PDB file of C-alpha atoms in Angstrom:
ATOM      1  CA  MET F 886     -86.930 -74.344 -79.907  1.00 83.00           C
ATOM      2  CA  GLU F 887     -84.984 -75.207 -83.029  1.00 83.00           C
ATOM      3  CA  LYS F 888     -82.230 -72.712 -82.067  1.00 84.00           C
ATOM      4  CA  PHE F 889     -82.286 -74.075 -78.500  1.00 84.00           C
ATOM      5  CA  GLU F 890     -81.686 -77.643 -79.756  1.00 84.00           C
ATOM      6  CA  ASP F 891     -79.024 -76.415 -82.150  1.00 85.00           C
ATOM      7  CA  ALA F 892     -77.229 -74.676 -79.298  1.00 84.00           C
ATOM      8  CA  ALA F 893     -77.437 -77.852 -77.168  1.00 84.00           C
ATOM      9  CA  ARG F 894     -75.978 -79.959 -80.007  1.00 84.00           C
ATOM     10  CA  GLN F 895     -73.136 -77.458 -80.387  1.00 84.00           C
ATOM     11  CA  LEU F 896     -72.385 -77.872 -76.616  1.00 85.00           C
ATOM     12  CA  ARG F 897     -72.694 -81.661 -77.096  1.00 86.00           C
ATOM     13  CA  ILE F 898     -75.601 -81.864 -74.634  1.00 85.00           C
ATOM     14  CA  PRO F 899     -78.150 -84.521 -75.664  1.00 82.00           C
ATOM     15  CA  CYS F 900     -81.691 -83.289 -76.111  1.00 79.00           C
ATOM     16  CA  ASN F 901     -83.439 -86.279 -74.742  1.00 81.00           C
ATOM     17  CA  LYS F 902     -86.145 -84.266 -72.913  1.00 83.00           C
ATOM     18  CA  LYS F 903     -88.238 -81.290 -73.855  1.00 85.00           C
ATOM     19  CA  LEU F 904     -88.324 -78.251 -71.597  1.00 85.00           C
ATOM     20  CA  SER F 905     -91.302 -78.362 -69.331  1.00 84.00           C
ATOM     21  CA  LEU F 906     -93.388 -75.429 -68.109  1.00 85.00           C
ATOM     22  CA  ASP F 907     -94.493 -74.978 -64.484  1.00 84.00           C
ATOM     23  CA  CYS F 908     -98.057 -75.230 -63.312  1.00 81.00           C
ATOM     24  CA  LYS F 909     -98.794 -73.172 -60.172  1.00 77.00           C
ATOM     25  CA  ILE F 910    -101.179 -75.710 -58.573  1.00 75.00           C
ATOM     26  CA  ARG F 911     -99.061 -78.791 -59.275  1.00 77.00           C
ATOM     27  CA  TRP F 912     -95.832 -78.896 -57.234  1.00 76.00           C
ATOM     28  CA  ASN F 913     -94.526 -81.863 -59.191  1.00 82.00           C
ATOM     29  CA  SER F 914     -94.462 -79.687 -62.322  1.00 85.00           C
ATOM     30  CA  THR F 915     -92.063 -77.346 -60.510  1.00 86.00           C
ATOM     31  CA  TYR F 916     -89.728 -80.248 -59.817  1.00 89.00           C
ATOM     32  CA  LEU F 917     -89.978 -81.580 -63.454  1.00 89.00           C
ATOM     33  CA  MET F 918     -89.363 -78.073 -64.910  1.00 90.00           C
ATOM     34  CA  LEU F 919     -86.302 -77.500 -62.738  1.00 91.00           C
ATOM     35  CA  SER F 920     -84.763 -80.916 -63.124  1.00 91.00           C
ATOM     36  CA  ILE F 921     -84.949 -80.712 -66.952  1.00 90.00           C
ATOM     37  CA  ALA F 922     -83.863 -77.030 -67.104  1.00 90.00           C
ATOM     38  CA  ILE F 923     -80.729 -77.728 -64.901  1.00 91.00           C
ATOM     39  CA  THR F 924     -79.467 -80.251 -67.501  1.00 89.00           C
ATOM     40  CA  TYR F 925     -79.592 -77.482 -70.081  1.00 89.00           C
ATOM     41  CA  LYS F 926     -77.965 -74.832 -67.857  1.00 88.00           C
ATOM     42  CA  ASP F 927     -75.186 -73.954 -70.321  1.00 88.00           C
ATOM     43  CA  VAL F 928     -77.548 -73.797 -73.312  1.00 87.00           C
ATOM     44  CA  PHE F 929     -79.559 -70.747 -72.167  1.00 88.00           C
ATOM     45  CA  PRO F 930     -76.625 -68.232 -72.339  1.00 87.00           C
ATOM     46  CA  ARG F 931     -75.815 -69.614 -75.804  1.00 85.00           C
ATOM     47  CA  LEU F 932     -79.434 -69.159 -76.827  1.00 83.00           C
ATOM     48  CA  LYS F 933     -79.376 -65.530 -75.742  1.00 84.00           C
ATOM     49  CA  GLN F 934     -76.498 -64.899 -78.166  1.00 83.00           C
ATOM     50  CA  ARG F 935     -78.462 -66.408 -81.100  1.00 81.00           C
ATOM     51  CA  GLU F 936     -81.933 -65.216 -80.264  1.00 80.00           C
ATOM     52  CA  LYS F 937     -82.541 -61.517 -79.770  1.00 81.00           C
ATOM     53  CA  TYR F 938     -86.020 -62.019 -78.362  1.00 81.00           C
ATOM     54  CA  TYR F 939     -84.731 -64.205 -75.573  1.00 82.00           C
ATOM     55  CA  MET F 940     -84.002 -61.531 -72.940  1.00 82.00           C
ATOM     56  CA  VAL F 941     -84.315 -63.209 -69.505  1.00 82.00           C
ATOM     57  CA  VAL F 942     -81.442 -65.612 -68.655  1.00 87.00           C
ATOM     58  CA  PRO F 943     -81.275 -66.981 -65.086  1.00 88.00           C
ATOM     59  CA  SER F 944     -78.353 -65.662 -63.062  1.00 89.00           C
ATOM     60  CA  GLU F 945     -75.835 -67.909 -61.363  1.00 89.00           C
ATOM     61  CA  GLU F 946     -77.555 -67.197 -58.073  1.00 90.00           C
ATOM     62  CA  GLU F 947     -80.914 -68.306 -59.495  1.00 90.00           C
ATOM     63  CA  TRP F 948     -79.396 -71.529 -60.879  1.00 91.00           C
ATOM     64  CA  ASN F 949     -77.937 -72.318 -57.426  1.00 90.00           C
ATOM     65  CA  MET F 950     -81.354 -71.732 -55.881  1.00 90.00           C
ATOM     66  CA  ALA F 951     -82.945 -73.982 -58.487  1.00 90.00           C
ATOM     67  CA  LYS F 952     -80.477 -76.755 -57.646  1.00 90.00           C
ATOM     68  CA  GLU F 953     -81.173 -76.351 -53.922  1.00 87.00           C
ATOM     69  CA  ILE F 954     -84.929 -76.625 -54.374  1.00 87.00           C
ATOM     70  CA  CYS F 955     -84.876 -79.341 -57.017  1.00 88.00           C
ATOM     71  CA  GLY F 956     -82.676 -81.604 -54.972  1.00 85.00           C
ATOM     72  CA  ARG F 957     -85.079 -81.403 -52.089  1.00 87.00           C
ATOM     73  CA  LEU F 958     -88.170 -81.813 -54.188  1.00 87.00           C
ATOM     74  CA  LYS F 959     -86.802 -84.938 -55.700  1.00 89.00           C
ATOM     75  CA  LEU F 960     -87.121 -86.843 -52.423  1.00 88.00           C
ATOM     76  CA  PHE F 961     -90.814 -85.978 -52.178  1.00 86.00           C
ATOM     77  CA  TYR F 962     -91.391 -86.650 -55.837  1.00 87.00           C
ATOM     78  CA  ASN F 963     -89.964 -90.189 -55.648  1.00 87.00           C
ATOM     79  CA  ILE F 964     -91.770 -91.057 -52.443  1.00 86.00           C
ATOM     80  CA  THR F 965     -95.103 -89.702 -53.639  1.00 82.00           C
ATOM     81  CA  GLU F 966     -94.719 -91.677 -56.867  1.00 80.00           C
ATOM     82  CA  LEU F 967     -94.085 -94.826 -54.807  1.00 81.00           C
ATOM     83  CA  PHE F 968     -96.987 -94.334 -52.426  1.00 79.00           C
ATOM     84  CA  SER F 969     -99.534 -93.488 -55.127  1.00 72.00           C
ATOM     85  CA  GLY F 970     -98.401 -95.994 -57.787  1.00 65.00           C
ATOM     86  CA  ARG F 971    -100.797 -98.178 -59.657  1.00 59.00           C
ATOM     87  CA  ASN F 972     -99.332-101.310 -58.091  1.00 64.00           C
ATOM     88  CA  TYR F 973     -99.821-100.212 -54.553  1.00 63.00           C
ATOM     89  CA  PRO F 974     -96.955-100.925 -52.191  1.00 76.00           C
ATOM     90  CA  THR F 975     -97.501-102.846 -48.924  1.00 83.00           C
ATOM     91  CA  THR F 976     -97.473-100.972 -45.635  1.00 86.00           C
ATOM     92  CA  ASN F 977     -94.063-102.176 -44.566  1.00 87.00           C
ATOM     93  CA  THR F 978     -92.457 -99.699 -47.006  1.00 86.00           C
ATOM     94  CA  PHE F 979     -94.145 -96.608 -45.543  1.00 89.00           C
ATOM     95  CA  PHE F 980     -92.288 -96.313 -42.251  1.00 90.00           C
ATOM     96  CA  ILE F 981     -88.812 -96.133 -43.800  1.00 90.00           C
ATOM     97  CA  LYS F 982     -89.784 -93.621 -46.432  1.00 90.00           C
ATOM     98  CA  VAL F 983     -91.479 -91.341 -43.912  1.00 90.00           C
ATOM     99  CA  CYS F 984     -88.429 -91.561 -41.629  1.00 91.00           C
ATOM    100  CA  GLU F 985     -86.284 -90.523 -44.581  1.00 91.00           C
ATOM    101  CA  ILE F 986     -88.409 -87.382 -44.949  1.00 90.00           C
ATOM    102  CA  LYS F 987     -87.942 -86.560 -41.225  1.00 90.00           C
ATOM    103  CA  GLU F 988     -84.205 -87.101 -41.498  1.00 91.00           C
ATOM    104  CA  ALA F 989     -83.994 -84.917 -44.566  1.00 90.00           C
ATOM    105  CA  LEU F 990     -86.004 -82.129 -42.861  1.00 90.00           C
ATOM    106  CA  TYR F 991     -83.535 -82.063 -39.938  1.00 90.00           C
ATOM    107  CA  ASP F 992     -80.707 -81.726 -42.395  1.00 89.00           C
ATOM    108  CA  TRP F 993     -82.417 -78.841 -44.132  1.00 89.00           C
ATOM    109  CA  LEU F 994     -82.808 -76.934 -40.860  1.00 89.00           C
ATOM    110  CA  ILE F 995     -78.975 -76.462 -40.689  1.00 88.00           C
ATOM    111  CA  CYS F 996     -78.706 -75.475 -44.387  1.00 86.00           C
ATOM    112  CA  SER F 997     -76.975 -72.163 -45.058  1.00 85.00           C
ATOM    113  CA  ASN F 998     -79.836 -71.161 -47.397  1.00 85.00           C
ATOM    114  CA  ASP F 999     -82.439 -69.114 -45.388  1.00 87.00           C
ATOM    115  CA  VAL F1000     -85.233 -70.026 -47.824  1.00 86.00           C
ATOM    116  CA  VAL F1001     -84.613 -73.750 -47.299  1.00 87.00           C
ATOM    117  CA  LYS F1002     -84.374 -73.380 -43.519  1.00 89.00           C
ATOM    118  CA  THR F1003     -87.700 -71.517 -43.431  1.00 89.00           C
ATOM    119  CA  MET F1004     -89.325 -74.046 -45.638  1.00 86.00           C
ATOM    120  CA  ALA F1005     -88.002 -77.004 -43.493  1.00 89.00           C
ATOM    121  CA  SER F1006     -89.241 -75.453 -40.304  1.00 90.00           C
ATOM    122  CA  SER F1007     -92.790 -75.074 -41.699  1.00 88.00           C
ATOM    123  CA  MET F1008     -92.731 -78.633 -43.116  1.00 88.00           C
ATOM    124  CA  LEU F1009     -91.578 -80.107 -39.807  1.00 89.00           C
ATOM    125  CA  GLN F1010     -94.648 -78.695 -38.021  1.00 88.00           C
ATOM    126  CA  LYS F1011     -96.907 -80.371 -40.531  1.00 86.00           C
ATOM    127  CA  PHE F1012     -94.862 -83.536 -40.414  1.00 88.00           C
ATOM    128  CA  ASP F1013     -95.174 -83.846 -36.622  1.00 86.00           C
ATOM    129  CA  LYS F1014     -98.955 -83.307 -36.902  1.00 84.00           C
ATOM    130  CA  TYR F1015     -99.410 -86.287 -39.242  1.00 83.00           C
ATOM    131  CA  TRP F1016     -96.664 -88.396 -37.672  1.00 86.00           C
ATOM    132  CA  SER F1017     -98.469 -88.574 -34.313  1.00 81.00           C
ATOM    133  CA  GLY F1018    -101.595 -90.065 -35.986  1.00 79.00           C
ATOM    134  CA  CYS F1019    -100.111 -92.690 -38.213  1.00 81.00           C
ATOM    135  CA  HIS F1020     -96.642 -93.762 -36.999  1.00 87.00           C
ATOM    136  CA  ILE F1021     -97.893 -96.632 -34.803  1.00 89.00           C
ATOM    137  CA  VAL F1022     -99.449 -98.577 -37.693  1.00 90.00           C
ATOM    138  CA  MET F1023     -96.471 -97.929 -39.953  1.00 91.00           C
ATOM    139  CA  ALA F1024     -93.961 -99.002 -37.249  1.00 93.00           C
ATOM    140  CA  ILE F1025     -95.915-102.232 -36.591  1.00 94.00           C
ATOM    141  CA  ALA F1026     -95.940-102.994 -40.330  1.00 93.00           C
ATOM    142  CA  ALA F1027     -92.149-102.448 -40.464  1.00 93.00           C
ATOM    143  CA  ILE F1028     -91.673-104.788 -37.534  1.00 94.00           C
ATOM    144  CA  PHE F1029     -93.518-107.543 -39.421  1.00 95.00           C
ATOM    145  CA  ASP F1030     -90.998-107.311 -42.230  1.00 93.00           C
ATOM    146  CA  PRO F1031     -88.449-110.056 -41.413  1.00 94.00           C
ATOM    147  CA  ARG F1032     -85.701-107.842 -42.838  1.00 93.00           C
ATOM    148  CA  TYR F1033     -86.256-105.157 -40.194  1.00 93.00           C
ATOM    149  CA  LYS F1034     -88.171-106.280 -37.088  1.00 93.00           C
ATOM    150  CA  ILE F1035     -87.491-104.220 -33.905  1.00 93.00           C
ATOM    151  CA  LYS F1036     -84.055-103.194 -35.233  1.00 94.00           C
ATOM    152  CA  ILE F1037     -85.625-100.696 -37.646  1.00 93.00           C
ATOM    153  CA  LEU F1038     -87.161 -98.830 -34.662  1.00 94.00           C
ATOM    154  CA  GLU F1039     -83.880 -98.900 -32.835  1.00 93.00           C
ATOM    155  CA  PHE F1040     -82.252 -97.302 -35.859  1.00 93.00           C
ATOM    156  CA  TYR F1041     -84.775 -94.510 -36.549  1.00 92.00           C
ATOM    157  CA  PHE F1042     -86.438 -93.670 -33.180  1.00 92.00           C
ATOM    158  CA  PRO F1043     -83.294 -92.097 -31.616  1.00 92.00           C
ATOM    159  CA  LEU F1044     -83.473 -89.573 -34.444  1.00 86.00           C
ATOM    160  CA  MET F1045     -87.218 -89.055 -33.875  1.00 86.00           C
ATOM    161  CA  TYR F1046     -87.374 -89.043 -30.089  1.00 88.00           C
ATOM    162  CA  GLY F1047     -83.830 -88.654 -28.727  1.00 88.00           C
ATOM    163  CA  SER F1048     -83.637 -89.871 -25.109  1.00 89.00           C
ATOM    164  CA  GLU F1049     -87.224 -91.015 -25.216  1.00 91.00           C
ATOM    165  CA  ALA F1050     -86.606 -93.497 -28.045  1.00 91.00           C
ATOM    166  CA  SER F1051     -86.491 -96.610 -25.799  1.00 93.00           C
ATOM    167  CA  ASN F1052     -89.891 -95.758 -24.233  1.00 93.00           C
ATOM    168  CA  GLU F1053     -91.435 -95.288 -27.689  1.00 92.00           C
ATOM    169  CA  ILE F1054     -89.964 -98.595 -28.882  1.00 93.00           C
ATOM    170  CA  GLU F1055     -91.493-100.365 -25.902  1.00 94.00           C
ATOM    171  CA  LYS F1056     -94.865 -98.809 -26.643  1.00 93.00           C
ATOM    172  CA  ILE F1057     -94.808-100.136 -30.190  1.00 93.00           C
ATOM    173  CA  ARG F1058     -93.651-103.544 -28.905  1.00 93.00           C
ATOM    174  CA  GLY F1059     -96.575-103.585 -26.449  1.00 93.00           C
ATOM    175  CA  MET F1060     -98.955-102.741 -29.276  1.00 93.00           C
ATOM    176  CA  CYS F1061     -97.753-105.754 -31.159  1.00 93.00           C
ATOM    177  CA  TYR F1062     -98.486-108.075 -28.237  1.00 93.00           C
ATOM    178  CA  GLU F1063    -101.884-106.473 -27.780  1.00 93.00           C
ATOM    179  CA  LEU F1064    -102.656-107.140 -31.484  1.00 92.00           C
ATOM    180  CA  LEU F1065    -101.552-110.802 -31.063  1.00 92.00           C
ATOM    181  CA  SER F1066    -103.747-111.243 -28.005  1.00 90.00           C
ATOM    182  CA  GLU F1067    -106.714-109.629 -29.813  1.00 91.00           C
ATOM    183  CA  TYR F1068    -106.353-111.806 -32.873  1.00 91.00           C
ATOM    184  CA  GLN F1069    -105.928-114.920 -30.866  1.00 87.00           C
ATOM    185  CA  SER F1070    -109.123-114.171 -28.939  1.00 86.00           C
ATOM    186  CA  LYS F1071    -111.015-113.726 -32.227  1.00 84.00           C
ATOM    187  CA  SER F1072    -109.811-116.945 -33.798  1.00 74.00           C
ATOM    188  CA  ASN F1073    -109.864-120.596 -32.870  1.00 56.00           C
ATOM    189  CA  LEU F1074    -106.178-120.287 -32.205  1.00 45.00           C
ATOM    190  CA  GLY F1075    -106.983-118.448 -29.057  1.00 45.00           C
ATOM    191  CA  GLN F1076    -108.620-121.580 -27.667  1.00 49.00           C
ATOM    192  CA  LYS F1077    -106.101-124.075 -28.856  1.00 48.00           C
ATOM    193  CA  THR F1078    -102.559-124.697 -27.803  1.00 43.00           C
ATOM    194  CA  SER F1079    -100.155-124.003 -30.706  1.00 45.00           C
ATOM    195  CA  SER F1080     -96.749-125.498 -31.101  1.00 45.00           C
ATOM    196  CA  TYR F1081     -95.383-122.349 -29.461  1.00 46.00           C
ATOM    197  CA  GLY F1082     -97.605-122.391 -26.452  1.00 45.00           C
ATOM    198  CA  THR F1083     -99.789-119.443 -25.700  1.00 43.00           C
ATOM    199  CA  SER F1084     -99.207-115.850 -24.649  1.00 42.00           C
ATOM    200  CA  SER F1085     -99.635-114.762 -21.083  1.00 41.00           C
ATOM    201  CA  GLY F1086    -103.127-113.425 -21.698  1.00 40.00           C
ATOM    202  CA  SER F1087    -104.625-116.696 -23.151  1.00 40.00           C
ATOM    203  CA  THR F1088    -105.941-119.789 -21.410  1.00 39.00           C
ATOM    204  CA  LEU F1089    -104.367-123.181 -21.751  1.00 40.00           C
ATOM    205  CA  LEU F1090    -106.281-126.030 -23.261  1.00 43.00           C
ATOM    206  CA  GLU F1091    -107.390-128.565 -20.655  1.00 47.00           C
ATOM    207  CA  LEU F1092    -105.505-131.782 -21.391  1.00 48.00           C
ATOM    208  CA  ASN F1093    -107.229-135.032 -20.617  1.00 56.00           C
ATOM    209  CA  TYR F1094    -106.116-138.650 -21.095  1.00 53.00           C
ATOM    210  CA  ASP F1095    -107.426-140.155 -24.320  1.00 58.00           C
ATOM    211  CA  GLU F1096    -107.294-143.932 -24.720  1.00 59.00           C
ATOM    212  CA  GLN F1097    -107.339-143.549 -28.482  1.00 62.00           C
ATOM    213  CA  ASP F1098    -104.217-141.484 -28.466  1.00 70.00           C
ATOM    214  CA  PRO F1099    -101.265-143.145 -26.703  1.00 70.00           C
ATOM    215  CA  LEU F1100     -99.266-139.849 -26.661  1.00 74.00           C
ATOM    216  CA  SER F1101    -101.976-137.913 -24.792  1.00 70.00           C
ATOM    217  CA  LYS F1102    -100.069-138.747 -21.598  1.00 71.00           C
ATOM    218  CA  PHE F1103     -97.036-137.178 -23.188  1.00 75.00           C
ATOM    219  CA  ASP F1104     -99.021-134.023 -23.832  1.00 71.00           C
ATOM    220  CA  LEU F1105    -100.096-133.936 -20.226  1.00 72.00           C
ATOM    221  CA  PHE F1106     -96.514-134.554 -19.114  1.00 73.00           C
ATOM    222  CA  VAL F1107     -95.311-131.599 -21.202  1.00 70.00           C
ATOM    223  CA  HIS F1108     -97.987-129.366 -19.871  1.00 66.00           C
ATOM    224  CA  ASN F1109     -97.202-130.154 -16.266  1.00 70.00           C
ATOM    225  CA  THR F1110     -93.428-129.920 -16.591  1.00 69.00           C
ATOM    226  CA  ILE F1111     -93.172-126.692 -18.581  1.00 62.00           C
ATOM    227  CA  GLY F1112     -94.301-123.712 -16.468  1.00 55.00           C
ATOM    228  CA  GLU F1113     -96.523-121.185 -18.004  1.00 50.00           C
ATOM    229  CA  SER F1114     -93.884-118.516 -17.507  1.00 47.00           C
ATOM    230  CA  HIS F1115     -91.659-120.321 -19.978  1.00 52.00           C
ATOM    231  CA  MET F1116     -94.360-120.454 -22.669  1.00 68.00           C
ATOM    232  CA  LYS F1117     -93.552-118.232 -25.650  1.00 80.00           C
ATOM    233  CA  SER F1118     -95.896-116.627 -28.104  1.00 87.00           C
ATOM    234  CA  GLU F1119     -95.569-116.583 -31.910  1.00 89.00           C
ATOM    235  CA  LEU F1120     -94.377-113.007 -31.659  1.00 92.00           C
ATOM    236  CA  ASP F1121     -91.572-113.986 -29.219  1.00 91.00           C
ATOM    237  CA  TYR F1122     -90.271-116.661 -31.552  1.00 92.00           C
ATOM    238  CA  TYR F1123     -90.615-114.324 -34.593  1.00 93.00           C
ATOM    239  CA  LEU F1124     -88.637-111.534 -32.964  1.00 92.00           C
ATOM    240  CA  GLU F1125     -85.966-113.870 -31.631  1.00 92.00           C
ATOM    241  CA  GLU F1126     -85.210-115.200 -35.091  1.00 91.00           C
ATOM    242  CA  SER F1127     -82.337-113.536 -36.898  1.00 91.00           C
ATOM    243  CA  ILE F1128     -83.104-110.759 -39.366  1.00 91.00           C
ATOM    244  CA  LEU F1129     -83.104-111.708 -43.025  1.00 91.00           C
ATOM    245  CA  PRO F1130     -80.523-110.090 -45.303  1.00 90.00           C
ATOM    246  CA  ARG F1131     -81.934-107.031 -47.208  1.00 88.00           C
ATOM    247  CA  ASN F1132     -82.693-107.862 -50.823  1.00 85.00           C
ATOM    248  CA  SER F1133     -84.445-105.620 -53.337  1.00 79.00           C
ATOM    249  CA  ASN F1134     -86.178-108.702 -54.880  1.00 85.00           C
ATOM    250  CA  PHE F1135     -87.546-109.878 -51.582  1.00 89.00           C
ATOM    251  CA  ASP F1136     -91.281-110.571 -51.615  1.00 89.00           C
ATOM    252  CA  VAL F1137     -92.572-109.957 -48.146  1.00 91.00           C
ATOM    253  CA  LEU F1138     -96.121-111.278 -48.983  1.00 91.00           C
ATOM    254  CA  SER F1139     -94.727-114.577 -50.313  1.00 92.00           C
ATOM    255  CA  TRP F1140     -92.560-114.939 -47.180  1.00 93.00           C
ATOM    256  CA  TRP F1141     -95.662-114.604 -44.940  1.00 93.00           C
ATOM    257  CA  LYS F1142     -97.638-116.946 -47.159  1.00 92.00           C
ATOM    258  CA  THR F1143     -94.898-119.579 -46.769  1.00 92.00           C
ATOM    259  CA  ASN F1144     -94.412-119.019 -43.040  1.00 91.00           C
ATOM    260  CA  GLY F1145     -98.144-118.941 -42.249  1.00 88.00           C
ATOM    261  CA  ILE F1146     -97.906-122.476 -40.792  1.00 90.00           C
ATOM    262  CA  LYS F1147     -95.227-121.293 -38.428  1.00 91.00           C
ATOM    263  CA  TYR F1148     -96.852-118.067 -37.409  1.00 92.00           C
ATOM    264  CA  PRO F1149    -100.612-118.429 -38.131  1.00 91.00           C
ATOM    265  CA  THR F1150    -101.824-115.576 -35.952  1.00 92.00           C
ATOM    266  CA  LEU F1151     -99.123-113.209 -37.105  1.00 93.00           C
ATOM    267  CA  GLN F1152    -100.074-114.060 -40.645  1.00 93.00           C
ATOM    268  CA  MET F1153    -103.624-112.836 -40.006  1.00 93.00           C
ATOM    269  CA  ILE F1154    -102.303-109.626 -38.569  1.00 93.00           C
ATOM    270  CA  VAL F1155    -100.014-109.065 -41.521  1.00 93.00           C
ATOM    271  CA  ARG F1156    -102.815-109.768 -43.900  1.00 92.00           C
ATOM    272  CA  ASP F1157    -104.850-106.906 -42.432  1.00 92.00           C
ATOM    273  CA  ILE F1158    -102.063-104.440 -41.647  1.00 92.00           C
ATOM    274  CA  TYR F1159    -100.355-104.757 -44.996  1.00 90.00           C
ATOM    275  CA  ALA F1160    -103.610-103.965 -46.853  1.00 86.00           C
ATOM    276  CA  ILE F1161    -103.814-100.400 -45.336  1.00 85.00           C
ATOM    277  CA  PRO F1162    -102.979 -97.778 -47.907  1.00 79.00           C
ATOM    278  CA  VAL F1163    -100.727 -94.819 -46.874  1.00 76.00           C
ATOM    279  CA  SER F1164    -103.237 -92.488 -48.587  1.00 70.00           C
ATOM    280  CA  ILE F1165    -106.538 -92.726 -50.374  1.00 66.00           C
ATOM    281  CA  VAL F1166    -105.617 -89.760 -52.508  1.00 63.00           C
ATOM    282  CA  ALA F1167    -104.879 -90.456 -56.196  1.00 61.00           C
ATOM    283  CA  SER F1168    -101.347 -89.529 -57.411  1.00 56.00           C
ATOM    284  CA  GLU F1169    -102.622 -86.619 -59.519  1.00 56.00           C
ATOM    285  CA  LEU F1170    -104.379 -85.150 -56.509  1.00 59.00           C
ATOM    286  CA  ALA F1171    -101.354 -85.720 -54.259  1.00 56.00           C
ATOM    287  CA  PHE F1172     -99.384 -83.399 -56.502  1.00 55.00           C
ATOM    288  CA  SER F1173    -102.167 -80.869 -56.863  1.00 59.00           C
ATOM    289  CA  THR F1174    -103.067 -77.944 -54.580  1.00 56.00           C
ATOM    290  CA  GLY F1175    -106.023 -76.909 -56.725  1.00 56.00           C
ATOM    291  CA  GLY F1176    -108.597 -78.983 -54.800  1.00 54.00           C
ATOM    292  CA  ARG F1177    -111.062 -81.616 -55.971  1.00 52.00           C
ATOM    293  CA  VAL F1178    -113.992 -80.923 -58.222  1.00 53.00           C
ATOM    294  CA  VAL F1179    -116.705 -83.641 -58.574  1.00 53.00           C
ATOM    295  CA  SER F1180    -119.041 -83.098 -61.533  1.00 54.00           C
ATOM    296  CA  LYS F1181    -122.811 -83.615 -61.213  1.00 55.00           C
ATOM    297  CA  HIS F1182    -122.477 -86.678 -63.407  1.00 56.00           C
ATOM    298  CA  ARG F1183    -119.955 -88.341 -61.121  1.00 55.00           C
ATOM    299  CA  SER F1184    -121.649 -87.400 -57.928  1.00 62.00           C
ATOM    300  CA  ARG F1185    -124.858 -89.149 -59.044  1.00 70.00           C
ATOM    301  CA  LEU F1186    -123.145 -92.500 -59.586  1.00 74.00           C
ATOM    302  CA  HIS F1187    -124.396 -95.257 -57.298  1.00 80.00           C
ATOM    303  CA  PRO F1188    -121.751 -96.707 -54.879  1.00 80.00           C
ATOM    304  CA  ASP F1189    -122.126-100.112 -56.445  1.00 85.00           C
ATOM    305  CA  THR F1190    -121.428 -98.626 -59.871  1.00 84.00           C
ATOM    306  CA  LEU F1191    -118.287 -96.881 -58.561  1.00 79.00           C
ATOM    307  CA  GLU F1192    -117.084-100.136 -56.976  1.00 83.00           C
ATOM    308  CA  ALA F1193    -117.639-101.973 -60.245  1.00 87.00           C
ATOM    309  CA  LEU F1194    -115.723 -99.339 -62.186  1.00 83.00           C
ATOM    310  CA  MET F1195    -112.770 -99.403 -59.720  1.00 81.00           C
ATOM    311  CA  CYS F1196    -112.637-103.256 -59.820  1.00 86.00           C
ATOM    312  CA  ALA F1197    -112.849-103.273 -63.639  1.00 88.00           C
ATOM    313  CA  GLN F1198    -109.968-100.816 -63.888  1.00 83.00           C
ATOM    314  CA  SER F1199    -107.891-102.956 -61.614  1.00 82.00           C
ATOM    315  CA  TRP F1200    -108.594-106.170 -63.519  1.00 87.00           C
ATOM    316  CA  LEU F1201    -107.968-104.586 -66.865  1.00 86.00           C
ATOM    317  CA  TRP F1202    -104.577-103.184 -65.787  1.00 82.00           C
ATOM    318  CA  LYS F1203    -103.628-106.621 -64.362  1.00 80.00           C
ATOM    319  CA  GLU F1204    -104.601-108.357 -67.585  1.00 81.00           C
ATOM    320  CA  LYS F1205    -102.709-105.855 -69.713  1.00 78.00           C
ATOM    321  CA  GLU F1206     -99.544-106.218 -67.530  1.00 75.00           C
ATOM    322  CA  GLY F1207     -99.841-110.067 -67.614  1.00 73.00           C
ATOM    323  CA  ASN F1208     -99.871-110.018 -71.473  1.00 67.00           C
ATOM    324  CA  ARG F1209     -96.902-107.683 -71.501  1.00 61.00           C
ATOM    325  CA  PHE F1210     -94.862-109.911 -69.218  1.00 53.00           C
ATOM    326  CA  THR F1211     -95.868-112.958 -71.214  1.00 52.00           C
TER     327      THR F1211
END
């Protein structure tokens, strides 16, 4: 290692990272090993000249393969880290990242490298299997991000479905209206007339003249002069509003907290949809192919004890981060 670092210094390559060994059951270790080794590519031939026991130097062809694989693993490494981070991301981020994976897999299919093409073909089969089971929720979550709305589907779905994209977009749009109707029926908002009126599936509040309220006649007048066909739901108004500019510092939860008065039913939907995790697998297990092993000690823990431990961990991390920011 000393000779390796000396060789790196002679070539003016900074030794900021130590070489990492691969672990067969953890694919992220393959990425880390390759990404670090590639930065020291020119050091290995120099090391062979100085160290007689260093016999195996990667060929140029092997380095090219390492770059091909490392560049593709980087996408999955970054997305997995995002999805399984300690500060869990909200569901609106999942759809875009998963679409990035699909787009990348299509690009890999036309790669000149046969190994990459075979790998991409196998990965696409597994992608389609999982996509069919989770894309609806992810798409709805993306629609409820005011920076994307329906436009994000119009951008990605032609890639996913080709000529069937418009039909799939309408399916997702219909799901959003079904959700709105379901939430309205479960809440008091479903029996009251909001400032936006009601959706086609809800019943209008019966308006009666009230002597205590001089404007009750006005309410009756509005009800009689505006046909039910012209009434718009919260979702209609939300989708008709212009899309917000994309900003990396945008806080979607704060936006919905502020706009809850304007879209009360949609706020309830967002509250539930955005709490859905993309995976319940911990980050170390997402990287591992070795399987899970639960010890006898852990398997005997009572569910309440497990819940208390998980909550305590979350609280302690939050307190630690708060002190750091302060």
